[in-house]
Short mmCIF file of C-alpha atoms in Angstrom, two decimals:
data_model
loop_
_atom_site.label_atom_id
_atom_site.label_comp_id
_atom_site.label_asym_id
_atom_site.label_seq_id
_atom_site.Cartn_x
_atom_site.Cartn_y
_atom_site.Cartn_z
CA UNK A 8 -0.01 0.02 -0.06
CA UNK A 9 1.40 3.30 -0.96
CA UNK A 10 2.03 5.84 1.90
CA UNK A 11 -0.57 8.62 2.22
CA UNK A 12 0.85 11.87 0.95
CA UNK A 13 1.40 14.31 3.80
CA UNK A 14 1.53 17.81 2.47
CA UNK A 15 1.17 19.74 5.73
CA UNK A 16 3.75 17.93 7.86
CA UNK A 17 6.53 20.07 9.30
CA UNK A 18 9.79 18.23 8.71
CA UNK A 19 12.11 18.13 11.76
CA UNK A 20 15.77 17.06 11.83
CA UNK A 21 16.94 14.46 9.41
CA UNK A 22 13.72 12.37 9.66
CA UNK A 23 12.40 11.51 6.21
CA UNK A 24 8.68 11.81 5.50
CA UNK A 25 8.72 9.66 2.40
CA UNK A 26 10.98 7.28 0.33
CA UNK A 27 14.06 8.74 -1.33
CA UNK A 28 13.23 7.54 -4.79
CA UNK A 29 9.89 9.49 -4.81
CA UNK A 30 11.71 12.81 -4.06
CA UNK A 31 14.28 12.10 -6.70
CA UNK A 32 11.66 11.27 -9.27
CA UNK A 33 9.75 14.47 -8.42
CA UNK A 34 12.92 16.48 -8.61
CA UNK A 35 13.76 14.93 -12.03
CA UNK A 36 10.28 15.54 -13.38
CA UNK A 37 10.42 19.18 -12.17
CA UNK A 38 13.77 19.76 -13.80
CA UNK A 39 12.57 18.00 -17.04
CA UNK A 40 9.39 20.12 -16.92
CA UNK A 41 11.35 23.40 -16.60
CA UNK A 42 13.60 22.36 -19.51
CA UNK A 43 10.52 21.52 -21.65
CA UNK A 44 8.77 24.87 -20.76
CA UNK A 45 11.99 26.76 -21.57
CA UNK A 46 12.46 24.92 -24.86
CA UNK A 47 8.79 25.51 -25.82
CA UNK A 48 8.96 29.17 -24.80
CA UNK A 49 12.13 29.60 -26.80
CA UNK A 50 10.62 27.96 -29.88
CA UNK A 51 7.52 30.12 -29.64
CA UNK A 52 9.46 33.33 -29.26
CA UNK A 53 11.70 32.46 -32.23
CA UNK A 54 8.62 31.57 -34.33
CA UNK A 55 7.06 34.94 -33.41
CA UNK A 56 10.22 36.82 -34.33
CA UNK A 57 10.69 35.04 -37.60
CA UNK A 58 6.95 35.18 -38.70
CA UNK A 59 5.81 38.57 -37.31
CA UNK A 60 6.79 41.76 -38.98
CA UNK A 61 7.53 44.78 -36.93
CA UNK A 62 7.68 42.69 -33.68
CA UNK A 63 10.45 44.92 -32.46
CA UNK A 64 13.23 43.98 -30.08
CA UNK A 65 11.08 42.82 -27.20
CA UNK A 66 11.00 39.06 -28.16
CA UNK A 67 14.85 39.04 -28.19
CA UNK A 68 14.82 40.43 -24.65
CA UNK A 69 12.03 38.12 -23.57
CA UNK A 70 14.20 35.13 -24.61
CA UNK A 71 16.01 35.57 -21.30
CA UNK A 72 13.07 33.97 -19.51
CA UNK A 73 12.86 30.62 -21.38
CA UNK A 74 16.65 30.43 -21.62
CA UNK A 75 16.87 30.85 -17.77
CA UNK A 76 14.24 28.18 -17.35
CA UNK A 77 16.04 25.81 -19.65
CA UNK A 78 19.38 26.37 -18.00
CA UNK A 79 17.99 26.06 -14.46
CA UNK A 80 16.24 22.81 -15.40
CA UNK A 81 19.35 21.37 -17.12
CA UNK A 82 21.53 22.23 -14.12
CA UNK A 83 19.02 20.49 -11.74
CA UNK A 84 18.89 17.44 -14.04
CA UNK A 85 22.73 17.16 -14.26
CA UNK A 86 23.03 17.65 -10.59
CA UNK A 87 20.48 14.86 -9.91
CA UNK A 88 22.11 12.46 -12.34
CA UNK A 89 25.57 13.28 -10.67
CA UNK A 90 24.11 12.55 -7.26
CA UNK A 91 22.52 9.28 -8.48
CA UNK A 92 25.71 8.02 -10.27
CA UNK A 93 28.48 9.01 -7.81
CA UNK A 94 28.82 8.27 -4.05
CA UNK A 95 29.07 10.99 -1.48
CA UNK A 96 32.84 10.40 -1.14
CA UNK A 97 33.49 10.46 -4.84
CA UNK A 98 31.57 13.73 -5.11
CA UNK A 99 33.51 15.17 -2.24
CA UNK A 100 36.84 14.21 -3.93
CA UNK A 101 35.75 15.84 -7.20
CA UNK A 102 34.92 19.10 -5.31
CA UNK A 103 38.22 18.89 -3.50
CA UNK A 104 40.13 18.40 -6.74
CA UNK A 105 38.21 21.24 -8.36
CA UNK A 106 38.85 23.74 -5.64
CA UNK A 107 42.48 22.71 -5.54
CA UNK A 108 43.16 23.93 -9.06
CA UNK A 109 45.63 26.72 -9.40
CA UNK A 110 43.86 29.32 -11.48
CA UNK A 111 45.81 31.66 -13.78
CA UNK A 112 46.24 35.04 -12.23
CA UNK A 113 45.78 33.95 -8.68
CA UNK A 114 48.90 34.06 -6.66
CA UNK A 115 49.64 31.03 -4.57
CA UNK A 116 50.66 31.63 -0.93
CA UNK A 117 53.88 29.86 -0.46
CA UNK A 118 54.09 30.52 3.26
CA UNK A 119 50.53 29.37 3.88
CA UNK A 120 50.74 25.95 5.79
CA UNK A 121 48.69 23.15 4.27
CA UNK A 122 46.23 22.67 7.20
CA UNK A 123 42.83 21.41 6.00
CA UNK A 124 39.81 22.90 7.74
CA UNK A 125 41.96 25.28 9.82
CA UNK A 126 41.31 29.03 9.06
CA UNK A 127 44.16 31.08 7.59
CA UNK A 128 45.77 33.72 9.86
CA UNK A 129 46.27 36.40 7.16
CA UNK A 130 43.57 38.63 8.74
CA UNK A 131 45.50 38.83 11.91
CA UNK A 132 49.09 39.08 10.76
CA UNK A 133 48.32 41.81 8.27
CA UNK A 134 48.17 44.37 11.01
CA UNK A 135 51.45 45.07 12.92
CA UNK A 136 51.20 46.22 16.58
CA UNK A 137 52.93 49.13 18.43
CA UNK A 138 54.05 47.27 21.53
CA UNK A 139 53.92 43.65 20.32
CA UNK A 140 54.18 41.97 16.92
CA UNK A 141 50.49 41.90 15.90
CA UNK A 142 47.39 44.01 16.50
CA UNK A 143 44.25 41.83 16.62
CA UNK A 144 41.29 42.97 14.58
CA UNK A 145 38.03 43.30 16.50
CA UNK A 146 35.18 40.85 15.69
CA UNK A 147 32.99 42.53 13.11
CA UNK A 148 29.82 41.26 14.60
CA UNK A 149 29.56 44.24 17.01
CA UNK A 150 29.67 46.78 14.15
CA UNK A 151 26.87 44.87 12.40
CA UNK A 152 24.69 45.08 15.62
CA UNK A 153 25.03 48.86 15.61
CA UNK A 154 24.34 49.06 11.86
CA UNK A 155 21.26 46.76 12.11
CA UNK A 156 19.94 48.81 15.03
CA UNK A 157 20.36 52.01 13.02
CA UNK A 158 18.64 50.56 9.97
CA UNK A 159 15.75 49.17 12.06
CA UNK A 160 15.33 52.44 13.83
CA UNK A 161 15.40 54.55 10.73
CA UNK A 162 12.93 52.31 8.77
CA UNK A 163 10.49 51.93 11.72
CA UNK A 164 10.40 55.60 12.59
CA UNK A 165 10.10 56.73 8.95
CA UNK A 166 6.97 54.61 8.56
CA UNK A 167 5.56 55.59 11.86
CA UNK A 168 6.25 59.34 11.11
CA UNK A 169 4.16 59.02 7.79
CA UNK A 170 1.16 57.61 9.69
CA UNK A 171 1.62 60.18 12.55
CA UNK A 172 1.60 63.04 10.11
CA UNK A 173 -1.62 61.81 8.51
CA UNK A 174 -3.30 61.33 12.02
CA UNK A 175 -2.34 64.87 13.00
CA UNK A 176 -3.63 66.22 9.63
CA UNK A 177 -7.06 64.53 10.28
CA UNK A 178 -7.15 66.10 13.76
CA UNK A 179 -6.24 69.55 12.54
CA UNK A 180 -8.90 69.23 9.76
CA UNK A 181 -11.55 68.53 12.44
CA UNK A 182 -12.01 64.92 11.29
CA UNK A 183 -10.24 62.84 13.90
CA UNK A 184 -10.04 59.08 13.48
CA UNK A 185 -9.67 57.92 17.08
CA UNK A 186 -9.36 54.25 16.20
CA UNK A 187 -6.30 55.03 14.11
CA UNK A 188 -5.02 57.41 16.67
CA UNK A 189 -5.05 54.87 19.53
CA UNK A 190 -3.63 52.16 17.20
CA UNK A 191 -0.72 54.42 16.54
CA UNK A 192 0.23 54.66 20.26
CA UNK A 193 2.10 51.22 20.50
CA UNK A 194 3.90 51.89 17.27
CA UNK A 195 5.09 55.31 18.45
CA UNK A 196 6.22 53.80 21.72
CA UNK A 197 8.14 51.10 19.85
CA UNK A 198 9.85 53.86 17.74
CA UNK A 199 10.75 55.76 20.85
CA UNK A 200 12.28 52.52 22.34
CA UNK A 201 14.43 51.95 19.20
CA UNK A 202 15.64 55.57 19.41
CA UNK A 203 16.60 55.25 23.07
CA UNK A 204 18.40 51.91 22.40
CA UNK A 205 20.30 53.22 19.45
CA UNK A 206 21.28 56.40 21.38
CA UNK A 207 22.44 54.23 24.28
CA UNK A 208 24.55 52.04 21.87
CA UNK A 209 26.07 55.12 20.27
CA UNK A 210 26.87 56.69 23.69
CA UNK A 211 28.34 53.46 24.95
CA UNK A 212 30.64 53.24 21.92
CA UNK A 213 31.72 56.80 22.41
CA UNK A 214 32.21 56.62 26.13
CA UNK A 215 33.96 53.30 26.29
CA UNK A 216 36.38 54.34 23.47
CA UNK A 217 38.59 51.96 21.60
CA UNK A 218 40.13 48.72 22.77
CA UNK A 219 43.41 47.63 21.32
CA UNK A 220 44.73 44.11 21.85
CA UNK A 221 48.19 43.07 20.66
CA UNK A 222 49.98 39.67 20.79
CA UNK A 223 53.61 38.66 20.50
CA UNK A 224 53.13 35.77 18.17
CA UNK A 225 50.60 34.25 15.82
CA UNK A 226 49.24 31.59 15.32
CA UNK A 227 49.06 30.07 18.83
CA UNK A 228 49.96 26.46 19.40
CA UNK A 229 48.73 24.07 22.18
CA UNK A 230 50.97 24.37 25.30
CA UNK A 231 52.51 27.63 24.09
CA UNK A 232 52.98 30.76 26.25
CA UNK A 233 52.59 34.20 24.53
CA UNK A 234 52.63 37.83 25.62
CA UNK A 235 49.56 40.05 25.24
CA UNK A 236 48.96 43.77 25.58
CA UNK A 237 45.61 45.49 26.17
CA UNK A 238 44.95 49.31 25.83
CA UNK A 239 41.61 50.88 26.63
CA UNK A 240 40.76 54.58 26.04
CA UNK A 241 37.66 56.67 27.15
CA UNK A 242 36.58 58.50 30.23
CA UNK A 243 35.60 55.72 32.51
CA UNK A 244 35.37 54.60 36.17
CA UNK A 245 36.11 51.01 35.81
CA UNK A 246 34.69 48.52 38.29
CA UNK A 247 36.57 45.63 36.81
CA UNK A 248 38.31 44.79 33.53
CA UNK A 249 39.33 41.32 32.37
CA UNK A 250 40.94 39.75 29.39
CA UNK A 251 39.73 36.15 28.89
CA UNK A 252 40.93 33.41 26.57
CA UNK A 253 37.90 31.50 25.43
CA UNK A 254 37.14 28.63 23.03
CA UNK A 255 33.62 28.29 21.63
CA UNK A 256 32.10 25.40 19.61
CA UNK A 257 29.71 26.58 16.97
CA UNK A 258 27.06 24.44 15.18
CA UNK A 259 24.65 25.59 12.46
CA UNK A 260 21.62 23.33 12.18
CA UNK A 261 18.18 23.12 10.62
CA UNK A 262 15.17 22.94 12.81
CA UNK A 263 12.19 22.50 10.49
CA UNK A 264 12.60 25.27 7.91
CA UNK A 265 14.64 27.54 10.27
CA UNK A 266 18.43 27.75 10.31
CA UNK A 267 19.72 28.04 13.85
CA UNK A 268 23.24 28.54 15.38
CA UNK A 269 24.21 27.03 18.64
CA UNK A 270 27.34 28.07 20.59
CA UNK A 271 28.91 26.29 23.54
CA UNK A 272 31.92 27.56 25.43
CA UNK A 273 34.36 24.71 26.17
CA UNK A 274 37.36 26.67 27.54
CA UNK A 275 37.75 29.90 29.56
CA UNK A 276 40.76 31.24 31.31
CA UNK A 277 41.50 34.76 32.60
CA UNK A 278 45.11 35.87 31.79
CA UNK A 279 44.42 39.41 33.13
CA UNK A 280 42.04 40.94 35.65
CA UNK A 281 42.13 44.28 37.50
CA UNK A 282 39.54 46.05 39.73
CA UNK A 283 38.58 49.63 40.48
CA UNK A 284 40.61 52.18 38.42
CA UNK A 285 39.91 55.22 36.30
CA UNK A 286 40.61 55.88 32.70
CA UNK A 287 40.82 59.46 31.35
CA UNK A 288 41.19 60.74 27.83
CA UNK A 289 44.77 61.87 28.64
CA UNK A 290 45.75 58.63 30.40
CA UNK A 291 44.55 55.43 28.55
CA UNK A 292 44.83 52.17 30.46
CA UNK A 293 47.70 49.95 29.29
CA UNK A 294 48.57 46.50 30.60
CA UNK A 295 50.57 43.52 29.53
CA UNK A 296 49.75 39.98 30.43
CA UNK A 297 50.81 36.41 29.65
CA UNK A 298 48.55 33.96 27.60
CA UNK A 299 48.92 30.28 28.15
CA UNK A 300 47.18 27.99 25.70
CA UNK A 301 46.45 24.57 27.35
CA UNK A 302 48.46 21.50 26.26
CA UNK A 303 45.34 19.67 25.38
CA UNK A 304 43.69 22.49 23.38
CA UNK A 305 41.93 21.58 20.24
CA UNK A 306 42.99 23.64 17.17
CA UNK A 307 40.80 26.19 15.47
CA UNK A 308 38.51 24.47 13.05
CA UNK A 309 36.01 25.64 10.44
CA UNK A 310 33.76 23.82 8.03
CA UNK A 311 30.57 24.85 6.34
CA UNK A 312 28.26 24.14 9.32
CA UNK A 313 30.56 23.74 12.24
CA UNK A 314 33.47 25.65 13.83
CA UNK A 315 35.68 25.74 16.82
CA UNK A 316 36.78 29.33 17.49
CA UNK A 317 39.30 30.82 19.80
CA UNK A 318 39.25 34.45 20.87
CA UNK A 319 40.51 36.98 23.39
CA UNK A 320 37.60 38.80 25.13
CA UNK A 321 38.08 42.11 26.79
CA UNK A 322 35.26 42.39 29.35
CA UNK A 323 34.49 45.13 31.84
CA UNK A 324 31.96 46.83 34.03
CA UNK A 325 31.80 50.61 34.05
CA UNK A 326 30.34 52.81 36.73
CA UNK A 327 27.70 54.55 34.62
CA UNK A 328 27.64 52.45 31.43
CA UNK A 329 27.23 48.93 32.62
CA UNK A 330 28.95 45.90 31.11
CA UNK A 331 30.76 45.75 27.87
CA UNK A 332 32.50 42.97 25.89
CA UNK A 333 34.75 43.06 22.86
CA UNK A 334 35.87 40.00 21.04
CA UNK A 335 39.22 39.56 19.23
CA UNK A 336 39.52 36.25 17.25
CA UNK A 337 42.74 34.41 17.35
CA UNK A 338 43.80 31.08 15.84
CA UNK A 339 45.25 28.03 17.45
CA UNK A 340 47.02 25.70 15.06
CA UNK A 341 47.86 22.05 15.55
CA UNK A 342 51.44 21.39 16.54
CA UNK A 343 53.58 21.12 13.37
CA UNK A 344 54.14 17.57 12.29
CA UNK A 345 57.75 16.38 11.80
CA UNK A 346 57.48 13.03 10.40
CA UNK A 347 55.64 13.67 7.11
CA UNK A 348 58.69 13.14 4.89
CA UNK A 349 59.66 9.77 6.44
CA UNK A 350 56.03 8.52 6.27
CA UNK A 351 55.79 9.62 2.61
CA UNK A 352 58.99 7.84 1.74
CA UNK A 353 57.59 4.72 3.42
CA UNK A 354 54.46 4.93 1.52
CA UNK A 355 56.24 5.45 -1.80
CA UNK A 356 58.45 2.48 -1.10
CA UNK A 357 55.41 0.33 -0.24
CA UNK A 358 53.68 1.26 -3.41
CA UNK A 359 56.67 0.71 -5.69
CA UNK B 20 22.14 -14.30 -1.66
CA UNK B 21 23.07 -12.38 1.52
CA UNK B 22 24.63 -8.96 1.82
CA UNK B 23 28.44 -9.29 1.90
CA UNK B 24 30.26 -8.53 5.08
CA UNK B 25 33.11 -6.12 4.63
CA UNK B 26 36.20 -6.69 6.93
CA UNK B 27 38.66 -3.79 7.47
CA UNK B 28 41.74 -4.32 9.64
CA UNK B 29 44.47 -1.72 10.51
CA UNK B 30 48.13 -2.65 10.60
CA UNK B 31 48.33 -0.74 13.84
CA UNK B 32 46.37 -2.64 16.54
CA UNK B 33 45.60 0.47 18.47
CA UNK B 34 44.09 2.28 15.40
CA UNK B 35 45.45 5.55 16.91
CA UNK B 36 47.40 7.87 14.52
CA UNK B 37 49.22 11.15 14.70
CA UNK B 38 49.59 13.89 12.05
CA UNK B 39 52.16 12.63 9.44
CA UNK B 40 51.73 9.00 10.45
CA UNK B 41 51.35 6.27 7.87
CA UNK B 42 47.89 4.71 8.09
CA UNK B 43 47.74 1.38 6.41
CA UNK B 44 45.60 -1.84 6.50
CA UNK B 45 43.64 -4.21 4.41
CA UNK B 46 40.06 -4.87 3.59
CA UNK B 47 38.16 -7.90 2.11
CA UNK B 48 34.64 -9.18 1.65
CA UNK B 49 33.70 -12.21 3.55
CA UNK B 50 31.13 -14.79 2.66
CA UNK B 51 30.88 -17.70 0.32
CA UNK B 52 27.80 -16.61 -1.62
CA UNK B 53 29.27 -13.39 -2.83
CA UNK B 54 27.30 -11.34 -5.39
CA UNK B 55 29.41 -9.96 -8.18
CA UNK B 56 30.61 -6.46 -7.40
CA UNK B 57 30.72 -3.72 -10.04
CA UNK B 58 33.06 -1.50 -8.10
CA UNK B 59 34.53 -0.78 -4.69
CA UNK B 60 35.43 2.56 -3.18
CA UNK B 61 37.78 3.08 -0.19
CA UNK B 62 37.85 6.46 1.57
CA UNK B 63 39.79 7.80 4.52
CA UNK B 64 37.62 10.61 5.58
CA UNK B 65 36.49 12.80 8.49
CA UNK B 66 32.95 13.89 9.23
CA UNK B 67 31.36 16.11 11.85
CA UNK B 68 28.71 14.94 14.30
CA UNK B 69 26.74 16.65 16.98
CA UNK B 70 24.30 19.39 16.80
CA UNK B 71 25.19 20.90 13.56
CA UNK B 72 24.58 19.68 10.01
CA UNK B 73 27.11 17.09 9.01
CA UNK B 74 30.20 18.28 7.13
CA UNK B 75 32.69 15.79 5.64
CA UNK B 76 35.88 15.70 3.59
CA UNK B 77 37.75 12.94 2.09
CA UNK B 78 41.48 12.68 2.66
CA UNK B 79 42.25 9.66 0.60
CA UNK B 80 40.16 7.89 -2.08
CA UNK B 81 40.54 4.82 -4.13
CA UNK B 82 38.06 3.33 -6.63
CA UNK B 83 38.42 -0.06 -8.40
CA UNK B 84 36.05 -1.19 -11.11
CA UNK B 85 35.33 -4.64 -12.31
CA UNK B 86 36.82 -4.98 -15.80
CA UNK B 87 37.17 -7.96 -18.12
CA UNK B 88 40.97 -7.60 -18.09
CA UNK B 89 41.09 -6.87 -14.31
CA UNK B 90 38.21 -8.69 -12.55
CA UNK B 91 37.34 -7.41 -9.16
CA UNK B 92 37.75 -10.18 -6.62
CA UNK B 93 37.02 -8.70 -3.20
CA UNK B 94 37.53 -12.06 -1.50
CA UNK B 95 41.29 -11.51 -1.75
CA UNK B 96 42.59 -8.97 0.89
CA UNK B 97 43.43 -5.59 -0.62
CA UNK B 98 45.91 -3.17 1.02
CA UNK B 99 45.51 0.52 1.50
CA UNK B 100 47.94 3.17 2.80
CA UNK B 101 48.06 6.85 3.18
CA UNK B 102 49.95 9.52 5.07
CA UNK B 103 47.72 11.33 7.56
CA UNK B 104 47.42 15.15 7.18
CA UNK B 105 48.16 17.79 9.80
CA UNK B 106 44.47 18.44 10.55
CA UNK B 107 41.68 18.18 11.51
CA UNK B 108 42.29 16.12 14.66
CA UNK B 109 39.66 13.90 16.16
CA UNK B 110 37.66 15.83 18.63
CA UNK B 111 34.81 14.84 21.03
CA UNK B 112 33.24 18.11 22.02
CA UNK B 113 29.92 19.06 23.55
CA UNK B 114 28.07 20.04 20.39
CA UNK B 115 30.71 19.29 17.80
CA UNK B 116 32.54 16.01 17.19
CA UNK B 117 35.09 15.40 14.44
CA UNK B 118 35.32 11.72 13.63
CA UNK B 119 37.73 9.94 11.30
CA UNK B 120 36.98 6.67 9.63
CA UNK B 121 37.73 4.23 6.90
CA UNK B 122 34.75 3.72 4.72
CA UNK B 123 34.31 0.94 2.16
CA UNK B 124 31.41 1.15 -0.29
CA UNK B 125 30.77 -1.83 -2.50
CA UNK B 126 28.59 -1.47 -5.56
CA UNK B 127 26.84 -4.71 -6.31
CA UNK B 128 24.94 -5.72 -9.36
CA UNK B 129 21.38 -4.32 -9.98
CA UNK B 130 22.34 -0.92 -8.59
CA UNK B 131 22.58 -2.11 -4.95
CA UNK B 132 25.35 -1.04 -2.61
CA UNK B 133 26.69 -1.88 0.83
CA UNK B 134 28.79 0.20 3.15
CA UNK B 135 30.95 -0.37 6.14
CA UNK B 136 33.11 2.10 8.14
CA UNK B 137 35.64 1.61 10.86
CA UNK B 138 36.52 4.61 13.07
CA UNK B 139 39.94 5.51 14.25
CA UNK B 140 41.46 8.10 16.49
CA UNK B 141 43.63 10.92 15.01
CA UNK B 142 45.55 13.02 17.50
CA UNK B 143 45.46 13.31 21.22
CA UNK B 144 42.86 15.98 21.91
CA UNK B 145 40.84 15.06 25.03
CA UNK B 146 37.15 15.41 25.08
CA UNK B 147 35.80 18.93 25.42
CA UNK B 148 33.83 19.80 28.51
CA UNK B 149 31.12 22.44 28.82
CA UNK B 150 32.26 25.66 30.35
CA UNK B 151 29.27 27.77 29.73
CA UNK B 152 26.34 27.44 27.16
CA UNK B 153 26.00 30.79 25.60
CA UNK B 154 23.26 31.15 23.08
CA UNK B 155 21.04 29.44 20.48
#
């Protein structure tokens, strides 16, 4: 007995709601249908252009639509056939070989170590420090938060302002719409809240000033000890300030139709901590500290849906401004291997 | 006929390797009533497990096809060998695990296939422990 089709079931996790072959058949039919529709549309347009006099240029431009349908369907069909005919591992090898090609015009990085799935350190070593060798770049996520808040605040308040102006005009014309007036109240309050939060964020950025972190060496290795330097500007009464070395696991997963990101901290140490001091614009706070990476540390890792990220966090609590945290990514590399050449020679000898 | 049993054995009894080590072993298909195989694929690969979507990458890949001049007899042990890369090391974290394994995929007649994988440890990284769940 064929399974009853379930159109309105929300798919969760990796559970399948039907047999695999049915999905592949439907995907193949859809791709073939798109190709057929594209071919028919192209034939019809060419026939129109050839037969009709004075048709103008529009049929030529309109050909983009059937061509796009045909190409999309063809790519879908080729992809489906490739998935059917080759195993997961064979496809992965083909992708690896394709991405490993040296394209003309792209300069290879001879000093870049061959470490699969370990992120490159170029973004960190590009910026030299003043006290120590490298100045760490700040995590860009913080800047995006401010930008998103500003964009939301601007869009929301512009829309609200349009309605508020109309409501005021109705009142001044002697034709008040009280339902619309009262409906506007929560929207106006929401707009005020976004303005307050944006203002607080901007003031916090100005008051706390810039945080500079420098390190003596990069990348880090498990068991290594390195020097660090932190500099904080602003006009602040600091309750406490810490520099933490942290390691976070990150996993991106699908939950139904949503894409979610889970983060779990698996290491935290505090190389520097100081309590109760003042920072003035004339006298920024400077401190040096030692960073020790644990012997058993896992190296930095990144893949399309998973990552293991190391970072230095500068955290503090200010008298008037509350808590703040700034993140500076660093990279921990696996200890360099020393026996590759010997093993390769053994392997070559075994093969010959 | 029954599904063939694939047997994989490492030369190193501990199945524990370090970066740059030579990983080697042999594999064979056991069973008297063996269906003819069209092809066999051997992969040394890593994949992620845990909360996130699975990622995988193949470090070493071999594929043998049954040909009239070179028939594929999987009852005879076949050797494999590769030099392990520098990374990623095996890792048993809280929401992320990196697992290395040898995977053998045998393609049988009539489009059927069978798969066996044997895990091994790469590196010496101990299991990660939860320090603080942050966000989801």
